[in-house]
Amino acid sequence: MNTTEMAGHNSNDPAVGGIAADRLRSIIERVERLEEERKALSGGIKDIFTEAKSAGFDVKVLRQIIRIRKQEPAEVEEQETLLDVYRRALGM
């Protein structure tokens, strides 16, 4: 088995030490691009929260609402029920 076959790729990829260099470079560059996109998206989200805060919204509560909206309705209901039970048990 030659190094290209060991890497599992066609013979067009130059293989070094059993690694298809072009394929490896492609994977790394794709991850790097996605990390840059994630960085830009995070900046955009931060800007939105800054805008919300300047409009008088509580950012901590907004984050909590976003987290709740990601959950299944039954799970949210169960958590709210338990929260209510615990509050009543503590006299709150």
mmCIF file of C-alpha atoms in Angstrom:
data_model
loop_
_atom_site.group_PDB
_atom_site.id
_atom_site.type_symbol
_atom_site.label_atom_id
_atom_site.label_comp_id
_atom_site.label_asym_id
_atom_site.label_seq_id
_atom_site.Cartn_x
_atom_site.Cartn_y
_atom_site.Cartn_z
ATOM 1 C CA MET A 1 0.000 0.000 0.000
ATOM 2 C CA ASN A 2 1.477 3.378 -0.980
ATOM 3 C CA THR A 3 1.228 6.538 1.104
ATOM 4 C CA THR A 4 -1.621 7.935 -0.983
ATOM 5 C CA GLU A 5 -3.675 4.796 -0.417
ATOM 6 C CA MET A 6 -2.869 4.969 3.311
ATOM 7 C CA ALA A 7 -4.234 8.516 3.402
ATOM 8 C CA GLY A 8 -7.404 7.305 1.674
ATOM 9 C CA HIS A 9 -7.322 9.912 -1.103
ATOM 10 C CA ASN A 10 -6.664 10.003 -4.831
ATOM 11 C CA SER A 11 -3.186 10.214 -6.338
ATOM 12 C CA ASN A 12 -3.556 13.957 -7.092
ATOM 13 C CA ASP A 13 -2.927 14.843 -3.416
ATOM 14 C CA PRO A 14 0.769 15.031 -2.658
ATOM 15 C CA ALA A 15 1.245 12.731 0.312
ATOM 16 C CA VAL A 16 3.884 13.335 2.939
ATOM 17 C CA GLY A 17 4.346 10.713 5.612
ATOM 18 C CA GLY A 18 1.064 9.059 4.608
ATOM 19 C CA ILE A 19 -0.867 12.345 4.877
ATOM 20 C CA ALA A 20 -2.597 13.928 1.869
ATOM 21 C CA ALA A 21 -1.281 17.484 2.240
ATOM 22 C CA ASP A 22 -3.875 19.158 -0.022
ATOM 23 C CA ARG A 23 -6.764 17.514 1.826
ATOM 24 C CA LEU A 24 -5.277 18.426 5.204
ATOM 25 C CA ARG A 25 -4.759 22.040 4.120
ATOM 26 C CA SER A 26 -8.339 22.204 2.825
ATOM 27 C CA ILE A 27 -9.759 20.947 6.123
ATOM 28 C CA ILE A 28 -7.689 23.375 8.183
ATOM 29 C CA GLU A 29 -8.575 26.337 5.957
ATOM 30 C CA ARG A 30 -12.300 25.492 6.151
ATOM 31 C CA VAL A 31 -12.161 25.387 9.939
ATOM 32 C CA GLU A 32 -10.267 28.699 9.983
ATOM 33 C CA ARG A 33 -12.928 30.336 7.773
ATOM 34 C CA LEU A 34 -15.719 29.069 9.999
ATOM 35 C CA GLU A 35 -13.899 30.339 13.093
ATOM 36 C CA GLU A 36 -13.683 33.784 11.470
ATOM 37 C CA GLU A 37 -17.408 33.654 10.675
ATOM 38 C CA ARG A 38 -18.147 32.617 14.254
ATOM 39 C CA LYS A 39 -16.051 35.548 15.506
ATOM 40 C CA ALA A 40 -18.000 37.955 13.284
ATOM 41 C CA LEU A 41 -21.337 36.470 14.412
ATOM 42 C CA SER A 42 -20.323 36.743 18.070
ATOM 43 C CA GLY A 43 -19.477 40.393 17.507
ATOM 44 C CA GLY A 44 -22.869 40.945 15.917
ATOM 45 C CA ILE A 45 -24.654 39.288 18.818
ATOM 46 C CA LYS A 46 -22.679 41.404 21.273
ATOM 47 C CA ASP A 47 -23.721 44.527 19.357
ATOM 48 C CA ILE A 48 -27.387 43.507 19.568
ATOM 49 C CA PHE A 49 -27.151 43.000 23.337
ATOM 50 C CA THR A 50 -25.467 46.409 23.654
ATOM 51 C CA GLU A 51 -28.345 47.918 21.682
ATOM 52 C CA ALA A 52 -30.881 46.127 23.881
ATOM 53 C CA LYS A 53 -29.164 47.355 27.034
ATOM 54 C CA SER A 54 -29.158 50.946 25.779
ATOM 55 C CA ALA A 55 -32.891 50.557 25.060
ATOM 56 C CA GLY A 56 -33.437 49.646 28.721
ATOM 57 C CA PHE A 57 -33.684 45.857 28.445
ATOM 58 C CA ASP A 58 -32.029 43.588 31.014
ATOM 59 C CA VAL A 59 -29.483 41.578 29.000
ATOM 60 C CA LYS A 60 -29.261 38.818 31.618
ATOM 61 C CA VAL A 61 -33.017 38.239 31.320
ATOM 62 C CA LEU A 62 -32.854 38.346 27.512
ATOM 63 C CA ARG A 63 -30.172 35.623 27.544
ATOM 64 C CA GLN A 64 -32.362 33.555 29.874
ATOM 65 C CA ILE A 65 -35.371 33.907 27.552
ATOM 66 C CA ILE A 66 -33.253 32.857 24.562
ATOM 67 C CA ARG A 67 -32.045 29.802 26.483
ATOM 68 C CA ILE A 68 -35.642 28.893 27.433
ATOM 69 C CA ARG A 69 -36.872 29.260 23.831
ATOM 70 C CA LYS A 70 -34.341 26.618 22.758
ATOM 71 C CA GLN A 71 -35.890 24.054 25.120
ATOM 72 C CA GLU A 72 -38.844 21.786 24.564
ATOM 73 C CA PRO A 73 -42.111 23.188 25.981
ATOM 74 C CA ALA A 74 -42.574 20.182 28.305
ATOM 75 C CA GLU A 75 -39.091 20.686 29.722
ATOM 76 C CA VAL A 76 -39.774 24.388 30.334
ATOM 77 C CA GLU A 77 -43.069 23.578 32.040
ATOM 78 C CA GLU A 78 -41.397 21.007 34.290
ATOM 79 C CA GLN A 79 -38.674 23.480 35.301
ATOM 80 C CA GLU A 80 -41.222 26.216 36.006
ATOM 81 C CA THR A 81 -43.298 23.823 38.110
ATOM 82 C CA LEU A 82 -40.274 22.781 40.152
ATOM 83 C CA LEU A 83 -39.208 26.401 40.564
ATOM 84 C CA ASP A 84 -42.673 27.238 41.887
ATOM 85 C CA VAL A 85 -42.615 24.251 44.294
ATOM 86 C CA TYR A 86 -39.163 25.201 45.575
ATOM 87 C CA ARG A 87 -40.162 28.864 46.035
ATOM 88 C CA ARG A 88 -43.269 27.881 48.008
ATOM 89 C CA ALA A 89 -41.202 25.482 50.127
ATOM 90 C CA LEU A 90 -38.902 28.389 50.983
ATOM 91 C CA GLY A 91 -41.810 30.741 51.643
ATOM 92 C CA MET A 92 -41.008 32.945 48.673
#
